[in-house]
Amino acid sequence: MTGTTTASTTTASASASASASPAPIAATCEVELLIGGMTCAACAARVEKKLNRMDGVTATVNFATEKARVTHPAGTEVADLIATVVKTGYTAEEPAPVSEAPSPEDPGLTPYRHRFTVSALLAVPVIVLSMVPPLQFDYWQWLALTLAAPVVVWGGLPFHRAAWTNLRHGAATMDTLVSLGTLAAFGWSLWALFFGDAGMPGMRDGFRLTAGGMDGASTVYLEVASGVVAFILLGRYLEARSKRRAGAALRALMELGAKDVAVLRGDAEVRVPVARLAVGDRFVVRPGEKIATDGTVVAGSSAVDASMLTGESVPVDVTVGDAVTGATVNAGGRLVVEAVRVGGDTRLARMAKLVEDAQNGKAEVQRLADRISGVFVPVVILIAVATFGAWLGVTGDTVAAFTAAVAVLIIACPCALGLATPTALMVGTGRGAQLGILIKGPEVLESTRRVDTVVLDKTGTVTTGRMALQQVYVAEGVDERELLRLAGALEHASEHPVARAVAVGAEERVGPLPPAERFENVPGRGVRGRVEGREVAVGRLVEYTAALPAELASARDAAESSGRTAVVVGWDGVARGVVAVADAVKETSAEAVRELRALGLTPVLLTGDNRAVAQAVARAVGIDEVIAEVLPEEKVDVVRRLQREGRTVAMVGDGVNDAAALATADLGLAMGTGTDAAIEAGDLTLVRGDLRVAADAIRLSRRTLSTIRGNLVWAFGYNVAALPLAAAGLLNPMIAGAAMAFSSVFVVTNSLRLRTFR
């Protein structure tokens, strides 16, 4: 996705005074910025706060994605937004186009890896020497200082630099805590070595889990200073790598498209970049190639593999007139496609935009976590100062007081708190995109937990939305294949939906159909004509229906009572059979209804069709509650009535007439095979036209929500439990550093488990 601003308009609030003139419409723009230099949620909170102080600006900054989504007045320049971020102590720029995006081997990870590797190699001997007295030789402490100094100064440079930048801007973040803690430990060690007794030959030291019981003049904290830096660098590296893995699904989605295309210029094929493709261009797609953009097949037939977009493993047959989607793979013959949508209008681009918008959004619980993170660091510094003072006042032990204060500084970083929601959201929405489920925003997740009723539109959702041949009844002595050949041949000449269903069904069952002659359409009654020398009629023509044999009459009545459309077939003046057509129920709908029930949802079938048809469909798929003969505008009323009854309603639909109901429902699930209006109105978009994906979508959303909650419980619980332990002197600062680093890694790793969702 590029960072180009998109113009939009927002309407100002109307004046309370009746006499006031209408408020003017203020033009606004939206831009996305990449924010650099953020190291914790407190950083994101600071950037967000500064941007939101600008006139007319509304900004959301996501620490996990390292992006800011900013809505600003048209008169505000993007350069002004970037300047505000820079003044806050961070970097900002508009994202590069997808084609220019970093490769999976992100060079941003390399400095962390190199810095950690060198720091770990130097810190390990320091830790071993400091913790194992038998290994301590004369002057070992000076070797430890030589090894620890580059770790604290060079390895910890990112923390010190960020802490200094924040200090100049009057702020404090996680880096402030780490820098204060490690420099304090290193500074104490320098004092003890040069001005105390720690530098004397024969000095011995040992590892202690708790504070206290040490002589300040002969105590060094070199293992704490170097170990904490190494642990936190490792945590940063693992966290950065995990965050890249969390966003891998979106990057893969955005990189699915073809890079170039063979465009037809006259009779010649010219290879051009996809970016130069225009609406109306015709291009060639050979077997095994990706279709360059959304279009319509104008020549050839093939099977198209859309599994990378929809999760559907079975290729779909396409021929002239069929629509195809960009980034899908031509699995069969040569196709010529006319481009219908290009660039940001394609289905792939819109999917990527939906996923990215969801990942950049914030759930309400995350906003709370960010607010806590924003004030947490200054509070921790105060707690550390109070801890030092309390220990010193109560025990008079300077070393114990210092140890406890440093442990408080190091263990209390709120990083895990800031990562808890966005990492789970990134992985969950990315995995959803791989399965053909697009989650529009984090607030949707909360809705899925509360839903107890799912309203299913019938046509196009539970059923295919197309009439299909269902049953054939023949009179005694009549061959069914012959009846289908003659009826199908005649109906093939008609465009009526019932006629098309009979013709297609007949062709599927008996093969190629003969031509019809002297075709005549009798409005409202049927069709007649000559096929293979016989005078054939199909429909409700009086001459046939009046003399319908009893067995065919009862078959017709039974079909109509079950909601099917029955038509009589006859030739040479005699009724020979009855064929029944209906909107076919999708093969997977019954299984989908069972899965929805297993999730604790009560299914309700909603349709404008007549009650007999609706009840027949409901029986076929296992739905007990049916609301039929509803006008499109009444669907909203039905949803509201269910809500007034105390139900929390999910609505699944695909048509224009479903859009208002989708928007009114507590949770709207739009079938991606439906109209743009329905997709825009829905909270979840199901790319595949398979109702089972609705159950998958709700399960994935609930799983993502439970992961977020688990992360938050851990993050809050960790800080609540760790701070008192550190303040009580029950934690060695080095152990505190390791615990802090791995709390963030735990949260991200827990979120990555969503990648295995099936």
mmCIF file of C-alpha atoms in Angstrom, residues 207-212 214 221 223-224 228 387 391 399-413 717-741 743:
data_model
loop_
_atom_site.group_PDB
_atom_site.id
_atom_site.type_symbol
_atom_site.label_atom_id
_atom_site.label_comp_id
_atom_site.label_asym_id
_atom_site.label_seq_id
_atom_site.Cartn_x
_atom_site.Cartn_y
_atom_site.Cartn_z
ATOM 1 C CA PHE A 207 25.628 -14.751 42.803
ATOM 2 C CA ARG A 208 22.716 -13.764 45.048
ATOM 3 C CA LEU A 209 19.017 -14.016 44.223
ATOM 4 C CA THR A 210 18.095 -11.256 46.666
ATOM 5 C CA ALA A 211 19.381 -7.897 47.841
ATOM 6 C CA GLY A 212 21.239 -7.400 51.069
ATOM 7 C CA MET A 214 26.901 -7.302 50.861
ATOM 8 C CA TYR A 221 27.444 -5.256 39.356
ATOM 9 C CA GLU A 223 27.333 -9.111 35.465
ATOM 10 C CA VAL A 224 24.082 -7.174 35.975
ATOM 11 C CA VAL A 228 20.780 -7.063 31.301
ATOM 12 C CA THR A 387 12.415 1.760 47.062
ATOM 13 C CA TRP A 391 15.557 0.313 52.070
ATOM 14 C CA VAL A 399 24.021 -1.986 48.576
ATOM 15 C CA ALA A 400 20.662 -3.661 49.238
ATOM 16 C CA ALA A 401 18.829 -0.398 48.579
ATOM 17 C CA PHE A 402 20.699 0.093 45.317
ATOM 18 C CA THR A 403 20.128 -3.525 44.211
ATOM 19 C CA ALA A 404 16.386 -3.344 44.858
ATOM 20 C CA ALA A 405 16.058 0.028 43.082
ATOM 21 C CA VAL A 406 17.925 -1.220 40.004
ATOM 22 C CA ALA A 407 15.763 -4.365 39.914
ATOM 23 C CA VAL A 408 12.629 -2.182 39.973
ATOM 24 C CA LEU A 409 13.920 -0.075 37.081
ATOM 25 C CA ILE A 410 14.792 -3.061 34.941
ATOM 26 C CA ILE A 411 11.869 -5.415 35.523
ATOM 27 C CA ALA A 412 8.999 -2.984 35.118
ATOM 28 C CA CYS A 413 9.129 -2.267 31.380
ATOM 29 C CA GLY A 717 -0.069 -9.886 35.894
ATOM 30 C CA TYR A 718 3.666 -9.875 35.202
ATOM 31 C CA ASN A 719 4.061 -6.196 36.068
ATOM 32 C CA VAL A 720 1.735 -6.352 39.076
ATOM 33 C CA ALA A 721 3.587 -9.362 40.505
ATOM 34 C CA ALA A 722 7.138 -8.391 39.516
ATOM 35 C CA LEU A 723 7.245 -4.841 40.879
ATOM 36 C CA PRO A 724 6.572 -5.776 44.542
ATOM 37 C CA LEU A 725 9.090 -8.625 44.326
ATOM 38 C CA ALA A 726 11.756 -6.300 42.963
ATOM 39 C CA ALA A 727 10.952 -3.560 45.490
ATOM 40 C CA ALA A 728 11.128 -6.125 48.310
ATOM 41 C CA GLY A 729 14.656 -7.048 47.233
ATOM 42 C CA LEU A 730 13.672 -10.562 46.214
ATOM 43 C CA LEU A 731 15.021 -10.318 42.651
ATOM 44 C CA ASN A 732 18.564 -10.018 41.413
ATOM 45 C CA PRO A 733 18.627 -7.254 38.741
ATOM 46 C CA MET A 734 20.047 -9.631 36.146
ATOM 47 C CA ILE A 735 17.179 -12.085 36.668
ATOM 48 C CA ALA A 736 14.839 -9.087 36.457
ATOM 49 C CA GLY A 737 16.351 -8.117 33.102
ATOM 50 C CA ALA A 738 15.927 -11.628 31.711
ATOM 51 C CA ALA A 739 12.321 -11.809 32.951
ATOM 52 C CA MET A 740 11.464 -8.445 31.423
ATOM 53 C CA ALA A 741 12.958 -9.320 28.043
ATOM 54 C CA SER A 743 7.843 -11.354 28.931
#
